[in-house]
Coordinates of C-alpha atoms and ligand atoms in Angstrom, one line a residue:
M68 CA 4.5 -9.3 24.6
Q69 CA 5.7 -12.5 26.2
E70 CA 4.5 -15.7 24.6
K71 CA 2.6 -17.0 27.6
Q72 CA 0.7 -13.8 28.0
A73 CA -0.1 -13.5 24.3
I74 CA -1.4 -17.1 24.2
E75 CA -3.6 -16.5 27.1
Y76 CA -5.1 -13.3 25.7
W77 CA -5.7 -14.9 22.4
K78 CA -7.3 -18.0 23.8
K79 CA -9.9 -15.8 25.5
A80 CA -10.3 -13.6 22.5
R81 CA -10.9 -16.6 20.4
E82 CA -13.6 -17.9 22.7
F83 CA -15.3 -14.5 22.4
L84 CA -15.1 -14.6 18.6
A85 CA -16.5 -18.1 18.5
E86 CA -19.6 -16.8 20.2
V87 CA -20.2 -13.9 17.9
L88 CA -19.1 -15.2 14.5
S89 CA -20.8 -17.9 12.4
P90 CA -19.0 -21.2 12.7
D91 CA -18.0 -21.1 9.0
I92 CA -16.4 -17.7 9.3
Y93 CA -14.8 -18.6 12.6
E94 CA -13.3 -21.8 11.2
R95 CA -12.0 -20.2 8.1
W96 CA -10.6 -17.0 9.3
I97 CA -10.1 -17.0 13.1
G98 CA -9.3 -20.6 13.8
V99 CA -6.1 -20.3 11.8
I100 CA -4.6 -17.5 13.9
D101 CA -2.2 -18.2 16.7
A102 CA -0.6 -15.9 19.1
A103 CA 3.2 -15.8 19.5
G104 CA 5.7 -14.1 21.8
D105 CA 7.8 -11.2 20.6
D106 CA 10.3 -8.9 22.2
L107 CA 8.5 -5.7 21.2
G108 CA 7.1 -4.8 24.6
D109 CA 3.9 -5.4 26.5
S110 CA 1.6 -3.3 24.4
Q111 CA 2.5 -5.3 21.2
L112 CA 0.7 -8.5 20.3
T113 CA 1.9 -10.7 17.5
L114 CA -0.6 -13.0 15.8
T115 CA 0.6 -15.5 13.2
V116 CA -1.2 -16.7 10.1
P117 CA -0.4 -19.3 7.5
N118 CA 0.1 -16.9 4.6
D119 CA -0.1 -13.2 3.7
F120 CA -3.6 -13.6 2.2
Y121 CA -5.0 -14.2 5.6
Q122 CA -3.1 -11.2 6.9
D123 CA -4.5 -8.9 4.2
W124 CA -8.0 -10.3 4.6
L125 CA -8.0 -10.0 8.4
V126 CA -6.7 -6.5 8.3
E127 CA -9.3 -5.5 5.8
N128 CA -12.3 -7.2 7.4
F129 CA -11.8 -8.4 10.9
M130 CA -9.8 -5.8 12.8
P131 CA -12.7 -4.3 14.7
H132 CA -13.9 -7.8 15.8
I133 CA -10.4 -8.8 16.8
R134 CA -9.9 -5.7 18.8
K135 CA -13.2 -6.0 20.6
A136 CA -12.5 -9.6 21.4
L137 CA -9.0 -8.8 22.8
S138 CA -10.5 -6.0 24.9
A139 CA -13.1 -8.4 26.3
A140 CA -10.1 -10.7 27.1
G141 CA -8.5 -7.9 29.1
C142 CA -6.0 -6.9 26.5
E143 CA -6.7 -3.2 25.9
N144 CA -5.6 -1.6 22.6
P145 CA -2.6 -3.6 21.8
A146 CA -0.6 -2.8 18.7
I147 CA -1.3 -5.9 16.6
H148 CA 1.2 -7.3 14.2
F149 CA 0.6 -10.1 11.9
A150 CA 3.4 -12.4 11.0
V151 CA 3.4 -15.2 8.5
D152 CA 4.5 -18.4 9.9
A153 CA 6.2 -19.8 6.8
S154 CA 6.9 -23.2 8.4
R155 CA 3.2 -23.6 8.9
Q156 CA 2.5 -22.8 5.3
L157 CA 4.5 -25.7 4.1
R158 CA 3.4 -28.1 6.8
E159 CA -0.3 -27.5 6.7
M160 CA -1.3 -26.7 3.2
P161 CA 0.2 -28.9 0.5
E162 CA -3.0 -30.8 -0.3
E163 CA -5.2 -27.8 -0.5
R164 CA -2.7 -25.9 -2.5
L165 CA -2.6 -28.7 -5.0
Q166 CA -6.4 -28.4 -5.3
G167 CA -6.2 -24.7 -5.6
G168 CA -8.1 -22.0 -3.9
V169 CA -7.4 -20.3 -0.6
P170 CA -6.1 -22.8 1.8
P171 CA -9.0 -23.6 4.1
A172 CA -8.6 -23.1 7.8
A173 CA -6.5 -25.5 9.7
P174 CA -8.2 -26.7 12.9
A175 CA -7.7 -24.3 15.7
K176 CA -4.8 -25.2 17.9
S177 CA -4.2 -23.9 21.3
S178 CA -0.4 -24.0 21.3
A179 CA 1.3 -21.1 19.7
R180 CA 4.4 -21.7 17.6
K181 CA 7.3 -19.4 17.3
A182 CA 6.5 -17.1 14.5
A183 CA 8.8 -16.2 11.6
V184 CA 8.8 -12.6 12.6
R185 CA 11.6 -10.8 10.9
S186 CA 12.6 -8.3 13.5
C187 CA 14.5 -5.2 12.6
N188 CA 17.1 -4.3 15.2
V189 CA 14.8 -1.7 16.5
G190 CA 11.3 -0.6 15.4
S191 CA 8.5 -2.7 14.0
P192 CA 8.9 -6.1 12.4
L193 CA 9.2 -6.4 8.7
N194 CA 6.5 -8.2 6.8
P195 CA 8.4 -11.2 5.3
K196 CA 6.5 -10.8 2.0
N197 CA 7.8 -7.4 1.4
T198 CA 11.0 -8.2 -0.4
F199 CA 12.6 -7.1 -3.6
E200 CA 12.0 -10.6 -5.1
N201 CA 8.2 -10.1 -4.6
F202 CA 8.2 -6.6 -6.0
V203 CA 7.1 -6.4 -9.6
V204 CA 8.8 -3.6 -11.5
G205 CA 6.9 -1.6 -14.2
P206 CA 6.9 1.9 -15.6
S207 CA 5.1 3.2 -12.6
N208 CA 7.8 2.3 -10.2
T209 CA 11.0 1.8 -12.2
F210 CA 12.6 4.9 -10.9
A211 CA 11.7 4.4 -7.2
H212 CA 12.8 0.8 -7.5
A213 CA 16.2 1.7 -9.0
A214 CA 16.8 4.3 -6.4
A215 CA 15.9 1.8 -3.6
L216 CA 18.4 -0.7 -5.0
A217 CA 21.1 1.9 -5.3
V218 CA 20.6 2.9 -1.7
V219 CA 20.7 -0.7 -0.5
E220 CA 24.0 -1.1 -2.4
A221 CA 25.6 1.8 -0.6
P222 CA 23.5 2.9 2.4
G223 CA 24.3 6.4 3.5
R224 CA 26.2 7.1 0.3
A225 CA 24.0 6.9 -2.7
Y226 CA 21.0 9.1 -2.0
N227 CA 20.4 10.4 1.4
P228 CA 17.6 10.8 2.3
L229 CA 15.6 8.9 -0.2
F230 CA 12.0 10.3 -0.2
I231 CA 9.3 8.1 -1.8
H232 CA 5.9 9.5 -2.3
G233 CA 2.7 8.2 -3.9
G234 CA -0.9 7.4 -3.2
T235 CA -2.2 4.7 -0.8
G236 CA -1.8 1.1 -1.8
L237 CA 0.8 1.7 -4.5
G238 CA 3.7 -0.2 -2.8
K239 CA 5.6 2.4 -0.7
T240 CA 5.6 0.3 2.4
H241 CA 6.5 -2.8 0.4
L242 CA 9.5 -1.1 -1.2
I243 CA 10.8 0.6 1.9
Q244 CA 10.6 -2.7 3.9
A245 CA 12.3 -4.5 1.0
M246 CA 15.2 -2.1 1.5
G247 CA 15.4 -3.0 5.2
D248 CA 15.2 -6.6 4.4
A249 CA 18.0 -6.4 1.9
V250 CA 20.3 -4.5 4.2
L251 CA 19.6 -7.0 7.0
K252 CA 20.2 -10.0 4.7
G253 CA 23.3 -8.5 3.3
K254 CA 24.5 -7.8 6.9
K255 CA 25.1 -4.2 5.9
G256 CA 24.1 -2.7 9.2
T257 CA 21.3 -2.2 11.7
V258 CA 17.9 -1.3 10.4
C259 CA 14.9 0.4 12.0
Y260 CA 11.5 0.4 10.2
I261 CA 8.8 2.4 11.9
S262 CA 5.8 4.4 11.0
S263 CA 5.7 8.0 11.8
E264 CA 2.7 7.4 13.9
K265 CA 4.4 4.8 16.1
F266 CA 7.5 7.0 16.2
T267 CA 5.3 9.8 17.5
N268 CA 3.7 7.6 20.1
E269 CA 7.0 6.3 21.4
Y270 CA 8.2 9.8 21.7
I271 CA 5.2 10.9 23.7
Q272 CA 5.6 7.8 25.9
A273 CA 9.3 8.6 26.4
I274 CA 8.5 12.1 27.5
Q275 CA 5.9 10.8 30.0
Q276 CA 8.3 8.3 31.4
H277 CA 11.2 10.6 31.5
A278 CA 13.0 8.2 29.2
I279 CA 13.9 10.6 26.4
A280 CA 17.6 9.9 26.6
D281 CA 16.9 6.2 25.8
F282 CA 14.5 7.2 23.0
R283 CA 17.3 9.3 21.4
K284 CA 19.9 6.7 21.8
K285 CA 17.7 4.1 20.2
Y286 CA 16.9 6.1 17.1
R287 CA 20.1 7.9 16.6
G288 CA 22.3 4.8 16.9
I289 CA 21.2 2.8 13.9
D290 CA 22.6 2.5 10.4
M291 CA 19.3 2.8 8.4
L292 CA 16.2 4.5 9.5
L293 CA 13.1 3.7 7.5
I294 CA 10.2 6.0 8.4
D295 CA 6.9 5.2 6.8
D296 CA 4.1 7.7 6.2
I297 CA 5.9 10.8 7.2
H298 CA 2.9 13.0 6.3
F299 CA 1.5 11.9 9.7
L300 CA 3.9 14.5 11.2
A301 CA 1.9 17.3 9.6
G302 CA 1.2 20.0 12.1
K303 CA 2.8 18.1 15.0
E304 CA 5.4 20.6 16.2
G305 CA 7.0 18.7 19.1
I306 CA 7.8 15.5 17.1
Q307 CA 8.9 17.5 14.1
E308 CA 11.5 19.2 16.3
E309 CA 12.6 15.8 17.7
F310 CA 12.8 14.3 14.3
F311 CA 14.8 17.2 13.0
H312 CA 17.5 16.4 15.4
T313 CA 17.3 12.6 14.8
F314 CA 17.6 13.4 11.1
N315 CA 20.7 15.6 11.6
T316 CA 22.5 13.1 13.8
L317 CA 22.0 10.3 11.4
Y318 CA 22.8 12.4 8.4
E319 CA 26.0 13.7 9.8
N320 CA 27.1 10.2 10.6
Q321 CA 26.3 9.2 7.1
K322 CA 23.5 6.9 8.2
Q323 CA 20.8 6.2 5.7
I324 CA 17.4 7.7 6.0
V325 CA 14.4 6.7 3.9
L326 CA 11.0 8.4 4.1
T327 CA 7.7 7.7 2.5
S328 CA 4.7 10.0 2.2
D329 CA 1.3 9.8 0.6
R330 CA 2.0 13.3 -1.0
P331 CA 4.9 15.4 -2.2
V332 CA 6.9 17.1 0.5
S333 CA 5.7 20.5 -0.6
E334 CA 2.1 19.4 0.1
I335 CA 2.5 18.2 3.6
A336 CA 0.7 20.9 5.6
N337 CA 2.5 22.6 8.4
L338 CA 5.8 20.9 8.0
Q339 CA 8.7 23.0 9.3
K340 CA 10.6 24.6 6.4
R341 CA 13.9 23.2 7.5
L342 CA 12.4 19.7 7.4
V343 CA 11.0 20.3 3.9
S344 CA 14.3 21.3 2.7
R345 CA 16.1 18.4 4.3
F346 CA 13.7 15.9 2.8
E347 CA 14.6 17.3 -0.6
W348 CA 18.3 17.1 -0.1
G349 CA 18.7 13.6 -1.4
L350 CA 16.5 12.0 -4.0
V351 CA 12.8 12.5 -4.3
T352 CA 10.9 9.8 -6.3
E353 CA 7.3 9.2 -7.0
M354 CA 5.4 5.9 -7.3
E355 CA 2.3 5.9 -9.5
M356 CA -0.4 3.3 -10.1
A357 CA 0.8 0.4 -12.1
N358 CA -0.4 0.2 -15.7
L359 CA -2.4 -2.7 -17.0
E360 CA 0.5 -4.9 -17.9
T361 CA 2.1 -4.4 -14.5
R362 CA -1.2 -5.1 -12.8
V363 CA -1.5 -8.4 -14.6
A364 CA 2.1 -9.2 -13.8
I365 CA 1.5 -8.5 -10.1
L366 CA -1.6 -10.8 -10.1
R367 CA 0.4 -13.5 -11.9
R368 CA 3.2 -13.3 -9.4
K369 CA 0.7 -13.6 -6.6
R370 CA -0.9 -16.5 -8.2
E371 CA 2.4 -18.3 -8.7
Q372 CA 3.6 -17.5 -5.2
M373 CA 0.5 -18.8 -3.6
D374 CA -0.2 -21.6 -6.1
L375 CA -3.6 -20.3 -6.7
Q376 CA -5.8 -21.8 -9.4
V377 CA -7.3 -18.7 -10.9
P378 CA -7.9 -18.6 -14.7
D379 CA -6.2 -15.9 -16.8
D380 CA -9.6 -14.5 -17.7
A381 CA -10.3 -13.6 -14.1
L382 CA -6.9 -12.1 -13.6
F383 CA -7.4 -9.9 -16.6
F384 CA -10.8 -8.9 -15.5
I385 CA -9.4 -7.8 -12.1
A386 CA -6.4 -6.1 -13.6
E387 CA -8.6 -4.2 -16.1
H388 CA -11.2 -3.0 -13.6
I389 CA -9.1 -2.3 -10.4
R390 CA -7.0 0.6 -11.4
S391 CA -6.6 2.7 -8.3
N392 CA -4.7 0.7 -5.8
I393 CA -2.7 -2.5 -5.6
R394 CA -4.0 -3.4 -2.3
K395 CA -7.5 -3.6 -3.7
L396 CA -6.1 -5.6 -6.6
E397 CA -4.8 -8.2 -4.2
G398 CA -8.0 -8.1 -2.2
S399 CA -10.0 -8.8 -5.3
L400 CA -7.8 -11.7 -6.2
L401 CA -8.4 -13.1 -2.7
R402 CA -12.1 -12.7 -3.0
V403 CA -12.2 -14.6 -6.3
T404 CA -9.9 -17.3 -5.1
S405 CA -11.9 -17.7 -2.0
Y406 CA -15.0 -18.2 -4.1
L407 CA -13.3 -20.7 -6.4
S408 CA -12.2 -22.7 -3.4
L409 CA -15.8 -23.1 -2.3
T410 CA -17.5 -23.9 -5.6
K411 CA -16.6 -26.0 -8.6
K412 CA -18.6 -23.7 -10.9
A413 CA -17.0 -21.9 -13.8
L414 CA -16.3 -18.2 -13.3
T415 CA -18.6 -16.1 -15.5
Q416 CA -18.3 -12.4 -16.1
E417 CA -21.5 -12.0 -14.1
T418 CA -20.0 -13.9 -11.1
L419 CA -16.9 -11.8 -11.2
E420 CA -18.9 -8.6 -11.3
Y421 CA -21.0 -9.8 -8.4
L422 CA -18.1 -10.9 -6.3
L423 CA -16.2 -7.7 -6.8
R424 CA -19.2 -5.4 -6.7
D425 CA -18.2 -3.3 -3.8
T426 CA -14.7 -2.7 -5.0
L427 CA -15.9 -1.9 -8.5
E428 CA -18.3 0.6 -7.2
Q429 CA -15.5 2.3 -5.2
E430 CA -13.4 2.3 -8.4
N431 CA -16.2 4.1 -10.2
Q432 CA -16.2 6.9 -7.7
T433 CA -12.4 7.3 -8.1
A434 CA -12.5 6.9 -11.9
L435 CA -14.6 9.9 -12.4
T436 CA -12.7 12.3 -10.3
I437 CA -10.3 14.6 -12.2
E438 CA -7.4 12.5 -11.0
G439 CA -9.0 9.3 -12.3
I440 CA -9.3 10.8 -15.7
Q441 CA -5.7 12.1 -15.6
R442 CA -4.5 8.7 -14.7
L443 CA -6.4 7.0 -17.4
V444 CA -5.3 9.4 -20.1
A445 CA -1.7 9.3 -18.9
E446 CA -1.8 5.6 -19.0
H447 CA -3.3 5.6 -22.5
Y448 CA -0.7 7.9 -23.9
D449 CA 2.0 6.3 -21.9
I450 CA 3.1 9.4 -20.1
R451 CA 3.6 10.0 -16.4
L452 CA 0.7 11.2 -14.2
G453 CA 3.0 14.0 -13.1
D454 CA 3.1 15.2 -16.7
M455 CA -0.5 16.2 -16.4
T456 CA 0.4 18.9 -14.0
S457 CA 3.9 19.7 -15.0
K458 CA 4.9 23.0 -16.5
Q459 CA 6.5 21.4 -19.6
R460 CA 4.9 21.8 -22.9
P461 CA 6.3 19.4 -25.5
Q462 CA 3.6 18.3 -27.8
N463 CA 3.7 14.7 -26.7
I464 CA 2.6 15.8 -23.3
A465 CA 0.6 18.9 -24.1
F466 CA -1.8 17.0 -26.3
P467 CA -2.7 14.2 -23.8
R468 CA -3.1 16.9 -21.2
Q469 CA -5.6 18.7 -23.4
V470 CA -7.5 15.5 -24.0
A471 CA -7.7 15.0 -20.2
M472 CA -9.0 18.5 -19.7
Y473 CA -11.6 17.9 -22.4
L474 CA -12.8 14.7 -20.7
C475 CA -12.8 16.4 -17.3
R476 CA -15.0 19.1 -18.7
E477 CA -17.3 16.7 -20.4
M478 CA -17.6 14.1 -17.7
T479 CA -17.0 15.4 -14.2
G480 CA -19.4 18.4 -13.9
Q481 CA -16.5 20.2 -12.1
S482 CA -16.1 24.0 -12.7
L483 CA -13.5 25.3 -15.1
P484 CA -11.4 26.8 -12.4
A485 CA -11.5 23.6 -10.4
I486 CA -10.4 21.6 -13.4
G487 CA -7.7 24.2 -14.2
N488 CA -6.5 24.0 -10.7
A489 CA -6.1 20.3 -10.8
F490 CA -3.8 20.7 -13.8
G491 CA -1.9 23.6 -12.3
R492 CA -3.4 25.9 -14.8
N493 CA -6.2 28.5 -15.1
H494 CA -9.7 28.2 -16.4
A495 CA -8.9 29.8 -19.7
T496 CA -6.4 27.0 -20.5
V497 CA -9.1 24.4 -19.9
L498 CA -11.6 26.3 -22.0
H499 CA -9.1 26.5 -24.8
A500 CA -8.2 22.8 -24.6
H501 CA -11.9 21.9 -24.6
R502 CA -12.5 23.9 -27.8
L503 CA -9.4 22.7 -29.5
I504 CA -10.1 19.0 -28.9
G505 CA -13.8 19.5 -29.8
Q506 CA -12.8 21.0 -33.1
K507 CA -10.1 18.4 -33.9
M508 CA -12.6 15.6 -33.3
K509 CA -14.7 16.9 -36.2
T510 CA -12.0 16.2 -38.7
D511 CA -9.9 13.6 -37.0
A512 CA -11.5 10.1 -37.0
A513 CA -8.7 8.5 -35.0
L514 CA -9.0 11.1 -32.2
R515 CA -12.8 10.6 -32.2
Q516 CA -12.2 6.9 -31.7
T517 CA -9.7 7.5 -28.9
I518 CA -12.0 9.8 -27.0
L519 CA -14.8 7.5 -27.4
S520 CA -12.9 4.6 -26.1
L521 CA -11.6 6.6 -23.1
E522 CA -15.1 7.7 -22.4
Q523 CA -16.3 4.2 -22.5
R524 CA -13.6 3.0 -20.2
L525 CA -14.5 5.7 -17.7
G526 CA -18.2 5.1 -18.4
T527 CA -18.3 1.4 -18.0
V528 CA -16.7 1.6 -14.7
A529 CA -19.0 4.4 -13.8
A530 CA -22.2 2.7 -14.8
P531 CA -23.8 1.1 -11.8
N532 CA -24.8 -2.5 -12.6
Ligands
LIG115 P1 1.4 1.8 0.4 O1 2.4 1.7 1.5 O2 1.9 2.6 -0.8 O3 0.1 2.2 0.8 P2 1.8 -1.1 0.2 O4 3.3 -1.1 0.1 O5 1.2 -1.5 1.5 O6 1.3 0.3 -0.3 O7 1.2 -2.0 -1.0 C1 -0.1 -2.5 -1.0 C2 -0.1 -4.0 -1.4 O8 0.3 -4.0 -2.8 C3 0.9 -4.8 -0.6 O9 0.4 -6.0 -0.4 C4 2.1 -4.9 -1.6 O10 2.8 -6.0 -1.4 C5 1.5 -4.9 -2.9 N1 2.3 -4.3 -4.0 C6 2.4 -3.0 -4.2 N2 3.3 -2.7 -5.2 C7 3.7 -3.9 -5.6 C8 4.6 -4.4 -6.7 N3 5.2 -3.5 -7.5 N4 4.7 -5.7 -6.8 C9 4.1 -6.6 -6.0 N5 3.3 -6.2 -5.0 C10 3.1 -4.9 -4.8
LIG116 MG1 2.1 2.1 3.5

């Protein structure tokens, strides 16, 4: 959207928000947002914020408000991008940053500044915080990270396509955008980052406007295509067909393709066979949830990056309790930081629990699913989550797997077949594992201790407080 138009819409939207939000909230979270021009088309609105904490927080908490306000301002359903205006960060925040805490809102200004939007050559802008430098490497992502680096070294030649899968909030988008960023910085070619959803929408629009030739030219003429959340294509025949040809053209011309998905290729429902096989041509790599050390490292990195004054105790508390998702980890850090910036009181365990109560509660629910148990046990024995369901049987994997089955049977209330299923096995295997571990515990004090501590870890999170 053009700058003038964007500013006008946002000015009106802001007036609307000032009416409906409390002055505090408005000052802190809305007053800091500016609109900026971009060259992404009329349906795209770019809003700039002083740092990525704002972006995360706004996305998590204020999107419905913002959309409603924009709509009231006459801007219907724009695709909203946030961009961090790095220049503003330095200009407006030094004092607060020295004092620690989330930088309070700068007074609202009506003039928009040119944002530091890192545009790809085509597609959506890259979030400037999603770089390799900001990506913390640990056992859960070493492989994916190494593959990403190899691809960036030699696009189109190392692994093509690169397929990265893993649950929500585990860093897929961060990694894939870091690849785009590195290729752009290294001037190694043109890059397009786009979500499958947006790709689909553009395709539909192109059909409606009889502009399919332009659409094809656009996506088939780039050096690196980064397609995020490919599972979105599940069951969508037309776009799968189109993507198949895009894929082939790029591939034949040795252009790099990178895909992410929240599940393995084989589990994407109704995906054409020929796409499934193509996605597996190159390298398939999985990202898992970071272990405790990595979670602490990520929080520390974040603290350093943002100059936050959060004590180590609090970082550990967050890292220990938020185990399902890095986005939530960051959200929790933000919440605690936000609190610290408002009060001078020391942070007690109770305060932390209170501040993070919603997230902790959600964590409980995930913790006691079969997968939650598998994760925890895999983490404890330092094996991969994938080992829980793999067909391999070396003792160093088989035993933790039996422990996990035992805990699932003891703690989840799920049926034997359901548990078996989740481990890629039948109910008899679960029954056997349960008996075996039960028996061993009678004579093996160390194992009893391990089981007890695992149960406690699952239990403490589970206990409502
Ligand atoms: P996904 O695309 O898998 O849902 P994202 O890439 O959006 O996840 O990651 C969620 C958040 O966690 C982002 O803010 C991202 O920067 C951060 N994050 C994830 N993995 C890491 C990591 N290894 N190091 C630093 N930050 C990370
Ligand atoms: Mg993502």
